[in-house]
């Protein structure tokens, strides 16, 4: 979300906050974001972590144009990346720069957030689930491994999970305490930084700027003090990435297929969920 769009949005409707557009929460065990200030400052986003701005071949250019025109009419300059038709007539799945994905009607006049669930078959179907996962898969795969702190699987790697983490989050600490068991299940864990407040940013940057990131992560999760030189860390670009994926708390766990499976999960449950996706 551009600073201008954010400022205008908050001016026009105090009750309609940035969080209203930026995040769709799922019910998981984890630490909720307790500040939006960490998300308000511009970042130097490495190319590998930038959102994919190429429109899908399935995108409807008329809906894209309508959305951008309607945003502009309301005083906001907003870049729409794609508007893909869903299984629901005249409803589109929209991705936009700096915003979490959302639904819109064909005229691009309404932003619809949350789940749309199809019923009438053997099981209810969240029609956005696969679309969300496809987008997440692409964005996570685009992150350079050098930007992540990776705990490899023990033995053969059966699955990989991406975990947005905060060193000050108790559930993140609990998950980290089970890292050995998670890795023993054949699961590789790839950490991305997602400090939930301004206060956590220096600690997360200290971890990513350390010469031994894994040791720094272990120390931080154990409550030990950290000290490291300043560097051009990817922390703020990870924040932006997480926001684009709808992350609203930590830990936020995604599979390689782009499905979000948690929240905190015990090692065996995490492994089972990762292998199922």
PDB file of C-alpha atoms in Angstrom:
ATOM      1  CA  UNK A   1       0.000   0.000   0.000  1.00  0.00           C
ATOM      2  CA  UNK A   2       1.448   3.348  -0.958  1.00  0.00           C
ATOM      3  CA  UNK A   3       1.895   5.958   1.809  1.00  0.00           C
ATOM      4  CA  UNK A   4      -0.480   8.333  -0.003  1.00  0.00           C
ATOM      5  CA  UNK A   5      -3.167   5.678  -0.316  1.00  0.00           C
ATOM      6  CA  UNK A   6      -2.768   4.749   3.357  1.00  0.00           C
ATOM      7  CA  UNK A   7      -2.952   8.358   4.540  1.00  0.00           C
ATOM      8  CA  UNK A   8      -5.987   9.183   2.420  1.00  0.00           C
ATOM      9  CA  UNK A   9      -7.735   6.027   3.477  1.00  0.00           C
ATOM     10  CA  UNK A  10      -7.302   6.799   7.160  1.00  0.00           C
ATOM     11  CA  UNK A  11      -8.425  10.406   6.643  1.00  0.00           C
ATOM     12  CA  UNK A  12     -11.551   9.424   4.791  1.00  0.00           C
ATOM     13  CA  UNK A  13     -12.706   6.794   7.250  1.00  0.00           C
ATOM     14  CA  UNK A  14     -11.097   6.533  10.713  1.00  0.00           C
ATOM     15  CA  UNK A  15     -12.837   3.214  11.317  1.00  0.00           C
ATOM     16  CA  UNK A  16     -11.571   1.815   8.020  1.00  0.00           C
ATOM     17  CA  UNK A  17      -7.970   1.157   9.010  1.00  0.00           C
ATOM     18  CA  UNK A  18      -5.025  -0.167   7.044  1.00  0.00           C
ATOM     19  CA  UNK A  19      -5.529  -3.512   8.710  1.00  0.00           C
ATOM     20  CA  UNK A  20      -8.970  -3.717   7.117  1.00  0.00           C
ATOM     21  CA  UNK A  21      -7.387  -3.998   3.689  1.00  0.00           C
ATOM     22  CA  UNK A  22      -4.038  -5.524   4.518  1.00  0.00           C
ATOM     23  CA  UNK A  23      -4.735  -8.724   6.405  1.00  0.00           C
ATOM     24  CA  UNK A  24      -7.193 -11.573   6.480  1.00  0.00           C
ATOM     25  CA  UNK A  25      -6.699 -13.485   9.740  1.00  0.00           C
ATOM     26  CA  UNK A  26      -7.172 -17.200  10.246  1.00  0.00           C
ATOM     27  CA  UNK A  27      -7.842 -18.799  13.608  1.00  0.00           C
ATOM     28  CA  UNK A  28      -4.482 -20.185  14.673  1.00  0.00           C
ATOM     29  CA  UNK A  29      -2.367 -20.420  17.798  1.00  0.00           C
ATOM     30  CA  UNK A  30       0.087 -17.594  17.572  1.00  0.00           C
ATOM     31  CA  UNK A  31       1.104 -14.067  18.569  1.00  0.00           C
ATOM     32  CA  UNK A  32      -0.987 -11.324  17.012  1.00  0.00           C
ATOM     33  CA  UNK A  33       0.547  -8.193  15.593  1.00  0.00           C
ATOM     34  CA  UNK A  34       0.409  -5.541  18.321  1.00  0.00           C
ATOM     35  CA  UNK A  35       1.500  -2.576  16.227  1.00  0.00           C
ATOM     36  CA  UNK A  36       1.200  -1.352  12.671  1.00  0.00           C
ATOM     37  CA  UNK A  37       4.073   1.082  12.962  1.00  0.00           C
ATOM     38  CA  UNK A  38       6.579  -1.521  11.811  1.00  0.00           C
ATOM     39  CA  UNK A  39       4.685  -1.717   8.531  1.00  0.00           C
ATOM     40  CA  UNK A  40       4.460   2.016   7.865  1.00  0.00           C
ATOM     41  CA  UNK A  41       8.018   2.803   6.843  1.00  0.00           C
ATOM     42  CA  UNK A  42       9.284   2.320   3.286  1.00  0.00           C
ATOM     43  CA  UNK A  43      11.781  -0.453   2.776  1.00  0.00           C
ATOM     44  CA  UNK A  44      14.575  -1.316   0.438  1.00  0.00           C
ATOM     45  CA  UNK A  45      13.041  -4.416  -1.046  1.00  0.00           C
ATOM     46  CA  UNK A  46      15.471  -6.827  -2.724  1.00  0.00           C
ATOM     47  CA  UNK A  47      14.328  -7.914  -6.167  1.00  0.00           C
ATOM     48  CA  UNK A  48      13.904 -11.487  -4.944  1.00  0.00           C
ATOM     49  CA  UNK A  49      11.320 -10.454  -2.373  1.00  0.00           C
ATOM     50  CA  UNK A  50       9.282  -8.033  -4.465  1.00  0.00           C
ATOM     51  CA  UNK A  51       5.750  -8.952  -5.380  1.00  0.00           C
ATOM     52  CA  UNK A  52       5.208 -10.472  -8.776  1.00  0.00           C
ATOM     53  CA  UNK A  53       3.763  -7.593 -10.777  1.00  0.00           C
ATOM     54  CA  UNK A  54       3.095  -9.486 -14.007  1.00  0.00           C
ATOM     55  CA  UNK A  55      -0.607 -10.049 -14.581  1.00  0.00           C
ATOM     56  CA  UNK A  56      -1.907 -13.575 -15.007  1.00  0.00           C
ATOM     57  CA  UNK A  57      -2.961 -14.601 -18.507  1.00  0.00           C
ATOM     58  CA  UNK A  58      -6.381 -15.346 -16.984  1.00  0.00           C
ATOM     59  CA  UNK A  59      -6.729 -11.776 -15.742  1.00  0.00           C
ATOM     60  CA  UNK A  60      -9.607  -9.683 -17.064  1.00  0.00           C
ATOM     61  CA  UNK A  61      -8.143  -6.314 -18.185  1.00  0.00           C
ATOM     62  CA  UNK A  62     -11.576  -4.642 -18.063  1.00  0.00           C
ATOM     63  CA  UNK A  63     -11.991  -5.477 -14.371  1.00  0.00           C
ATOM     64  CA  UNK A  64      -8.431  -4.318 -13.675  1.00  0.00           C
ATOM     65  CA  UNK A  65      -9.127  -1.005 -15.414  1.00  0.00           C
ATOM     66  CA  UNK A  66     -12.443  -0.590 -13.626  1.00  0.00           C
ATOM     67  CA  UNK A  67     -10.868  -1.172 -10.232  1.00  0.00           C
ATOM     68  CA  UNK A  68      -8.058   1.295 -10.847  1.00  0.00           C
ATOM     69  CA  UNK A  69     -10.557   3.881 -12.100  1.00  0.00           C
ATOM     70  CA  UNK A  70     -12.808   3.423  -9.087  1.00  0.00           C
ATOM     71  CA  UNK A  71      -9.871   3.639  -6.681  1.00  0.00           C
ATOM     72  CA  UNK A  72      -8.797   6.855  -8.414  1.00  0.00           C
ATOM     73  CA  UNK A  73     -12.323   8.257  -8.222  1.00  0.00           C
ATOM     74  CA  UNK A  74     -12.149   7.701  -4.462  1.00  0.00           C
ATOM     75  CA  UNK A  75      -8.857   9.554  -4.250  1.00  0.00           C
ATOM     76  CA  UNK A  76      -6.381   6.665  -4.296  1.00  0.00           C
ATOM     77  CA  UNK A  77      -3.751   5.692  -6.849  1.00  0.00           C
ATOM     78  CA  UNK A  78      -3.693   1.890  -6.643  1.00  0.00           C
ATOM     79  CA  UNK A  79      -1.939  -0.518  -9.009  1.00  0.00           C
ATOM     80  CA  UNK A  80      -4.012  -3.629  -9.727  1.00  0.00           C
ATOM     81  CA  UNK A  81      -1.931  -6.606 -10.833  1.00  0.00           C
ATOM     82  CA  UNK A  82      -4.647  -9.050 -11.872  1.00  0.00           C
ATOM     83  CA  UNK A  83      -8.346  -9.842 -11.616  1.00  0.00           C
ATOM     84  CA  UNK A  84      -9.003 -13.538 -12.161  1.00  0.00           C
ATOM     85  CA  UNK A  85     -12.537 -14.965 -12.535  1.00  0.00           C
ATOM     86  CA  UNK A  86     -13.621 -17.386  -9.820  1.00  0.00           C
ATOM     87  CA  UNK A  87     -16.170 -20.199  -9.825  1.00  0.00           C
ATOM     88  CA  UNK A  88     -18.758 -17.674  -8.595  1.00  0.00           C
ATOM     89  CA  UNK A  89     -20.387 -15.728 -11.423  1.00  0.00           C
ATOM     90  CA  UNK A  90     -19.105 -12.161 -11.824  1.00  0.00           C
ATOM     91  CA  UNK A  91     -16.775 -12.415  -8.813  1.00  0.00           C
ATOM     92  CA  UNK A  92     -13.033 -11.927  -9.346  1.00  0.00           C
ATOM     93  CA  UNK A  93      -9.933 -12.670  -7.265  1.00  0.00           C
ATOM     94  CA  UNK A  94      -7.812  -9.526  -7.267  1.00  0.00           C
ATOM     95  CA  UNK A  95      -4.144  -9.016  -6.474  1.00  0.00           C
ATOM     96  CA  UNK A  96      -2.796  -5.499  -6.036  1.00  0.00           C
ATOM     97  CA  UNK A  97       0.479  -3.868  -5.111  1.00  0.00           C
ATOM     98  CA  UNK A  98       0.922  -3.408  -1.367  1.00  0.00           C
ATOM     99  CA  UNK A  99      -2.382  -5.027  -0.423  1.00  0.00           C
ATOM    100  CA  UNK A 100      -3.607  -8.478   0.491  1.00  0.00           C
ATOM    101  CA  UNK A 101      -5.647 -10.124  -2.260  1.00  0.00           C
ATOM    102  CA  UNK A 102      -9.395  -9.577  -2.224  1.00  0.00           C
ATOM    103  CA  UNK A 103     -12.585 -10.339  -4.163  1.00  0.00           C
ATOM    104  CA  UNK A 104     -14.340  -7.821  -6.395  1.00  0.00           C
ATOM    105  CA  UNK A 105     -17.419  -7.687  -8.573  1.00  0.00           C
ATOM    106  CA  UNK A 106     -17.185  -7.377 -12.358  1.00  0.00           C
ATOM    107  CA  UNK A 107     -17.690  -3.609 -12.211  1.00  0.00           C
ATOM    108  CA  UNK A 108     -14.791  -3.187  -9.785  1.00  0.00           C
ATOM    109  CA  UNK A 109     -16.972  -1.192  -7.399  1.00  0.00           C
ATOM    110  CA  UNK A 110     -16.814  -3.397  -4.327  1.00  0.00           C
ATOM    111  CA  UNK A 111     -13.909  -4.819  -2.330  1.00  0.00           C
ATOM    112  CA  UNK A 112     -14.912  -8.073  -0.645  1.00  0.00           C
ATOM    113  CA  UNK A 113     -12.684  -9.503   2.068  1.00  0.00           C
ATOM    114  CA  UNK A 114     -12.823 -12.860   3.788  1.00  0.00           C
ATOM    115  CA  UNK A 115     -13.923 -16.271   2.631  1.00  0.00           C
ATOM    116  CA  UNK A 116     -16.495 -17.179   0.022  1.00  0.00           C
ATOM    117  CA  UNK A 117     -17.496 -20.766   0.654  1.00  0.00           C
ATOM    118  CA  UNK A 118     -19.284 -22.942  -1.884  1.00  0.00           C
ATOM    119  CA  UNK A 119     -21.743 -25.450  -0.412  1.00  0.00           C
ATOM    120  CA  UNK A 120     -23.964 -28.150  -1.870  1.00  0.00           C
ATOM    121  CA  UNK A 121     -21.226 -30.716  -2.460  1.00  0.00           C
ATOM    122  CA  UNK A 122     -19.808 -33.392  -0.159  1.00  0.00           C
ATOM    123  CA  UNK A 123     -17.662 -30.808   1.614  1.00  0.00           C
ATOM    124  CA  UNK A 124     -17.737 -26.989   1.749  1.00  0.00           C
ATOM    125  CA  UNK A 125     -15.140 -25.430  -0.552  1.00  0.00           C
ATOM    126  CA  UNK A 126     -13.345 -22.134   0.080  1.00  0.00           C
ATOM    127  CA  UNK A 127     -13.176 -20.878  -3.497  1.00  0.00           C
ATOM    128  CA  UNK A 128     -10.198 -18.608  -2.751  1.00  0.00           C
ATOM    129  CA  UNK A 129      -7.980 -21.249  -1.118  1.00  0.00           C
ATOM    130  CA  UNK A 130      -6.225 -22.458  -4.261  1.00  0.00           C
ATOM    131  CA  UNK A 131      -5.880 -18.925  -5.649  1.00  0.00           C
ATOM    132  CA  UNK A 132      -4.292 -17.720  -2.410  1.00  0.00           C
ATOM    133  CA  UNK A 133      -1.956 -20.712  -2.354  1.00  0.00           C
ATOM    134  CA  UNK A 134      -0.859 -20.217  -5.968  1.00  0.00           C
ATOM    135  CA  UNK A 135       0.075 -16.603  -5.269  1.00  0.00           C
ATOM    136  CA  UNK A 136       1.856 -17.481  -2.016  1.00  0.00           C
ATOM    137  CA  UNK A 137       3.780 -20.282  -3.700  1.00  0.00           C
ATOM    138  CA  UNK A 138       5.148 -17.915  -6.348  1.00  0.00           C
ATOM    139  CA  UNK A 139       6.080 -15.179  -3.883  1.00  0.00           C
ATOM    140  CA  UNK A 140       7.787 -17.508  -1.403  1.00  0.00           C
ATOM    141  CA  UNK A 141       9.699 -19.322  -4.148  1.00  0.00           C
ATOM    142  CA  UNK A 142      11.010 -15.938  -5.353  1.00  0.00           C
ATOM    143  CA  UNK A 143      12.767 -15.218  -2.050  1.00  0.00           C
ATOM    144  CA  UNK A 144      16.501 -15.879  -2.251  1.00  0.00           C
ATOM    145  CA  UNK A 145      17.539 -18.613   0.166  1.00  0.00           C
ATOM    146  CA  UNK A 146      20.347 -16.332   1.336  1.00  0.00           C
ATOM    147  CA  UNK A 147      17.672 -14.054   2.825  1.00  0.00           C
ATOM    148  CA  UNK A 148      16.278 -16.827   5.011  1.00  0.00           C
ATOM    149  CA  UNK A 149      17.565 -18.667   8.063  1.00  0.00           C
ATOM    150  CA  UNK A 150      17.264 -22.327   7.183  1.00  0.00           C
ATOM    151  CA  UNK A 151      17.137 -25.295   9.552  1.00  0.00           C
ATOM    152  CA  UNK A 152      17.613 -28.333   7.294  1.00  0.00           C
ATOM    153  CA  UNK A 153      15.843 -31.645   7.684  1.00  0.00           C
ATOM    154  CA  UNK A 154      17.685 -34.518   9.281  1.00  0.00           C
ATOM    155  CA  UNK A 155      18.125 -37.202   6.650  1.00  0.00           C
ATOM    156  CA  UNK A 156      15.984 -36.978   3.540  1.00  0.00           C
ATOM    157  CA  UNK A 157      14.002 -33.772   3.109  1.00  0.00           C
ATOM    158  CA  UNK A 158      10.340 -34.758   2.913  1.00  0.00           C
ATOM    159  CA  UNK A 159       8.846 -31.278   2.950  1.00  0.00           C
ATOM    160  CA  UNK A 160       9.759 -27.606   3.306  1.00  0.00           C
ATOM    161  CA  UNK A 161       7.905 -24.984   5.326  1.00  0.00           C
ATOM    162  CA  UNK A 162       8.314 -21.214   5.405  1.00  0.00           C
ATOM    163  CA  UNK A 163       7.822 -19.650   8.836  1.00  0.00           C
ATOM    164  CA  UNK A 164       7.324 -15.935   9.450  1.00  0.00           C
ATOM    165  CA  UNK A 165       8.722 -15.488  12.955  1.00  0.00           C
ATOM    166  CA  UNK A 166       9.244 -12.904  15.686  1.00  0.00           C
ATOM    167  CA  UNK A 167      11.913 -13.391  18.355  1.00  0.00           C
ATOM    168  CA  UNK A 168       9.591 -11.788  20.931  1.00  0.00           C
ATOM    169  CA  UNK A 169       6.628 -14.086  20.243  1.00  0.00           C
ATOM    170  CA  UNK A 170       6.101 -16.843  22.869  1.00  0.00           C
ATOM    171  CA  UNK A 171       4.478 -19.189  20.348  1.00  0.00           C
ATOM    172  CA  UNK A 172       7.450 -18.683  18.014  1.00  0.00           C
ATOM    173  CA  UNK A 173       9.762 -19.578  20.891  1.00  0.00           C
ATOM    174  CA  UNK A 174       7.702 -22.685  21.598  1.00  0.00           C
ATOM    175  CA  UNK A 175       7.879 -23.727  17.955  1.00  0.00           C
ATOM    176  CA  UNK A 176      11.620 -23.100  17.862  1.00  0.00           C
ATOM    177  CA  UNK A 177      12.138 -25.243  20.959  1.00  0.00           C
ATOM    178  CA  UNK A 178      10.809 -28.176  18.915  1.00  0.00           C
ATOM    179  CA  UNK A 179      13.059 -27.493  15.911  1.00  0.00           C
ATOM    180  CA  UNK A 180      15.117 -30.649  16.423  1.00  0.00           C
ATOM    181  CA  UNK A 181      11.953 -32.767  16.430  1.00  0.00           C
ATOM    182  CA  UNK A 182      10.590 -30.948  13.373  1.00  0.00           C
ATOM    183  CA  UNK A 183      13.816 -31.508  11.433  1.00  0.00           C
ATOM    184  CA  UNK A 184      13.875 -35.150  12.560  1.00  0.00           C
ATOM    185  CA  UNK A 185      10.481 -35.552  10.839  1.00  0.00           C
ATOM    186  CA  UNK A 186      12.175 -34.689   7.536  1.00  0.00           C
ATOM    187  CA  UNK A 187      10.908 -31.087   7.520  1.00  0.00           C
ATOM    188  CA  UNK A 188      13.152 -28.211   6.464  1.00  0.00           C
ATOM    189  CA  UNK A 189      12.246 -24.901   8.131  1.00  0.00           C
ATOM    190  CA  UNK A 190      12.935 -21.630   6.326  1.00  0.00           C
ATOM    191  CA  UNK A 191      12.590 -18.603   8.596  1.00  0.00           C
ATOM    192  CA  UNK A 192      11.518 -15.172   7.408  1.00  0.00           C
ATOM    193  CA  UNK A 193      11.436 -12.137   9.699  1.00  0.00           C
ATOM    194  CA  UNK A 194       8.092 -10.738  10.782  1.00  0.00           C
ATOM    195  CA  UNK A 195       8.495  -8.479  13.844  1.00  0.00           C
ATOM    196  CA  UNK A 196       5.066  -7.615  15.181  1.00  0.00           C
ATOM    197  CA  UNK A 197       6.023  -4.152  16.426  1.00  0.00           C
ATOM    198  CA  UNK A 198       8.671  -1.464  16.155  1.00  0.00           C
ATOM    199  CA  UNK A 199      10.226  -2.718  19.377  1.00  0.00           C
ATOM    200  CA  UNK A 200      11.010  -6.093  17.803  1.00  0.00           C
ATOM    201  CA  UNK A 201      12.623  -4.756  14.635  1.00  0.00           C
ATOM    202  CA  UNK A 202      16.110  -4.098  16.093  1.00  0.00           C
ATOM    203  CA  UNK A 203      16.276  -7.612  17.523  1.00  0.00           C
ATOM    204  CA  UNK A 204      15.207  -9.188  14.229  1.00  0.00           C
ATOM    205  CA  UNK A 205      17.702  -7.051  12.302  1.00  0.00           C
ATOM    206  CA  UNK A 206      20.430  -8.065  14.769  1.00  0.00           C
ATOM    207  CA  UNK A 207      19.661 -11.717  14.029  1.00  0.00           C
ATOM    208  CA  UNK A 208      19.778 -11.232  10.266  1.00  0.00           C
ATOM    209  CA  UNK A 209      22.923  -9.097  10.474  1.00  0.00           C
ATOM    210  CA  UNK A 210      24.821 -11.648  12.568  1.00  0.00           C
ATOM    211  CA  UNK A 211      27.698 -13.587  11.047  1.00  0.00           C
ATOM    212  CA  UNK A 212      26.068 -16.772  12.392  1.00  0.00           C
ATOM    213  CA  UNK A 213      22.363 -16.275  11.904  1.00  0.00           C
ATOM    214  CA  UNK A 214      21.330 -19.689  13.205  1.00  0.00           C
ATOM    215  CA  UNK A 215      23.214 -19.165  16.456  1.00  0.00           C
ATOM    216  CA  UNK A 216      21.758 -15.676  16.757  1.00  0.00           C
ATOM    217  CA  UNK A 217      18.260 -17.066  16.211  1.00  0.00           C
ATOM    218  CA  UNK A 218      18.850 -19.761  18.828  1.00  0.00           C
ATOM    219  CA  UNK A 219      20.151 -17.161  21.274  1.00  0.00           C
ATOM    220  CA  UNK A 220      17.275 -14.757  20.631  1.00  0.00           C
ATOM    221  CA  UNK A 221      14.663 -17.465  21.117  1.00  0.00           C
ATOM    222  CA  UNK A 222      16.440 -18.413  24.367  1.00  0.00           C
ATOM    223  CA  UNK A 223      16.153 -14.835  25.587  1.00  0.00           C
ATOM    224  CA  UNK A 224      19.864 -14.060  25.338  1.00  0.00           C
ATOM    225  CA  UNK A 225      21.044 -10.537  24.422  1.00  0.00           C
ATOM    226  CA  UNK A 226      22.207  -9.934  20.876  1.00  0.00           C
ATOM    227  CA  UNK A 227      24.804  -7.625  19.450  1.00  0.00           C
ATOM    228  CA  UNK A 228      25.720  -7.297  15.796  1.00  0.00           C
ATOM    229  CA  UNK A 229      26.776  -4.578  13.357  1.00  0.00           C
ATOM    230  CA  UNK A 230      24.204  -2.809  11.217  1.00  0.00           C
ATOM    231  CA  UNK A 231      23.614  -4.231   7.747  1.00  0.00           C
ATOM    232  CA  UNK A 232      21.268  -3.976   4.805  1.00  0.00           C
ATOM    233  CA  UNK A 233      18.949  -6.662   6.164  1.00  0.00           C
ATOM    234  CA  UNK A 234      15.867  -8.093   4.417  1.00  0.00           C
ATOM    235  CA  UNK A 235      13.679  -7.673   7.520  1.00  0.00           C
ATOM    236  CA  UNK A 236      11.462  -4.925   6.141  1.00  0.00           C
ATOM    237  CA  UNK A 237      11.034  -6.659   2.800  1.00  0.00           C
ATOM    238  CA  UNK A 238       9.951  -9.783   4.699  1.00  0.00           C
ATOM    239  CA  UNK A 239       7.364  -7.667   6.536  1.00  0.00           C
ATOM    240  CA  UNK A 240       5.975  -6.490   3.209  1.00  0.00           C
ATOM    241  CA  UNK A 241       5.970 -10.011   1.838  1.00  0.00           C
ATOM    242  CA  UNK A 242       4.109 -11.322   4.875  1.00  0.00           C
ATOM    243  CA  UNK A 243       1.539  -8.568   4.639  1.00  0.00           C
ATOM    244  CA  UNK A 244       0.941  -9.370   0.977  1.00  0.00           C
ATOM    245  CA  UNK A 245       0.231 -12.962   2.023  1.00  0.00           C
ATOM    246  CA  UNK A 246      -2.220 -11.909   4.727  1.00  0.00           C
ATOM    247  CA  UNK A 247       0.061 -12.600   7.685  1.00  0.00           C
ATOM    248  CA  UNK A 248      -1.338 -10.941  10.814  1.00  0.00           C
ATOM    249  CA  UNK A 249       0.520 -12.798  13.555  1.00  0.00           C
ATOM    250  CA  UNK A 250       3.351 -15.202  14.250  1.00  0.00           C
ATOM    251  CA  UNK A 251       4.348 -17.868  13.685  1.00  0.00           C
ATOM    252  CA  UNK A 252       2.743 -18.014  10.245  1.00  0.00           C
ATOM    253  CA  UNK A 253       3.607 -21.317   8.581  1.00  0.00           C
ATOM    254  CA  UNK A 254       3.317 -21.919   4.831  1.00  0.00           C
ATOM    255  CA  UNK A 255       4.081 -25.018   2.786  1.00  0.00           C
ATOM    256  CA  UNK A 256       5.966 -24.970  -0.515  1.00  0.00           C
ATOM    257  CA  UNK A 257       2.584 -25.267  -2.233  1.00  0.00           C
ATOM    258  CA  UNK A 258       1.616 -21.923  -0.680  1.00  0.00           C
ATOM    259  CA  UNK A 259      -0.957 -23.214   1.797  1.00  0.00           C
ATOM    260  CA  UNK A 260      -0.924 -21.690   5.272  1.00  0.00           C
ATOM    261  CA  UNK A 261      -1.108 -24.524   7.811  1.00  0.00           C
ATOM    262  CA  UNK A 262      -0.543 -22.614  11.113  1.00  0.00           C
ATOM    263  CA  UNK A 263      -0.008 -20.913  13.648  1.00  0.00           C
ATOM    264  CA  UNK A 264       1.905 -22.874  16.167  1.00  0.00           C
ATOM    265  CA  UNK A 265       1.661 -26.622  15.659  1.00  0.00           C
ATOM    266  CA  UNK A 266       3.453 -29.342  17.641  1.00  0.00           C
ATOM    267  CA  UNK A 267       6.233 -31.020  15.668  1.00  0.00           C
ATOM    268  CA  UNK A 268       4.293 -34.128  14.616  1.00  0.00           C
ATOM    269  CA  UNK A 269       1.205 -32.146  13.635  1.00  0.00           C
ATOM    270  CA  UNK A 270       3.299 -29.665  11.678  1.00  0.00           C
ATOM    271  CA  UNK A 271       5.034 -32.475   9.832  1.00  0.00           C
ATOM    272  CA  UNK A 272       1.738 -34.194   9.034  1.00  0.00           C
ATOM    273  CA  UNK A 273       0.216 -30.956   7.727  1.00  0.00           C
ATOM    274  CA  UNK A 274       3.306 -30.137   5.648  1.00  0.00           C
ATOM    275  CA  UNK A 275       3.356 -33.586   4.087  1.00  0.00           C
ATOM    276  CA  UNK A 276      -0.386 -33.408   3.358  1.00  0.00           C
ATOM    277  CA  UNK A 277       0.108 -30.267   1.255  1.00  0.00           C
TER     278      UNK A 277
END
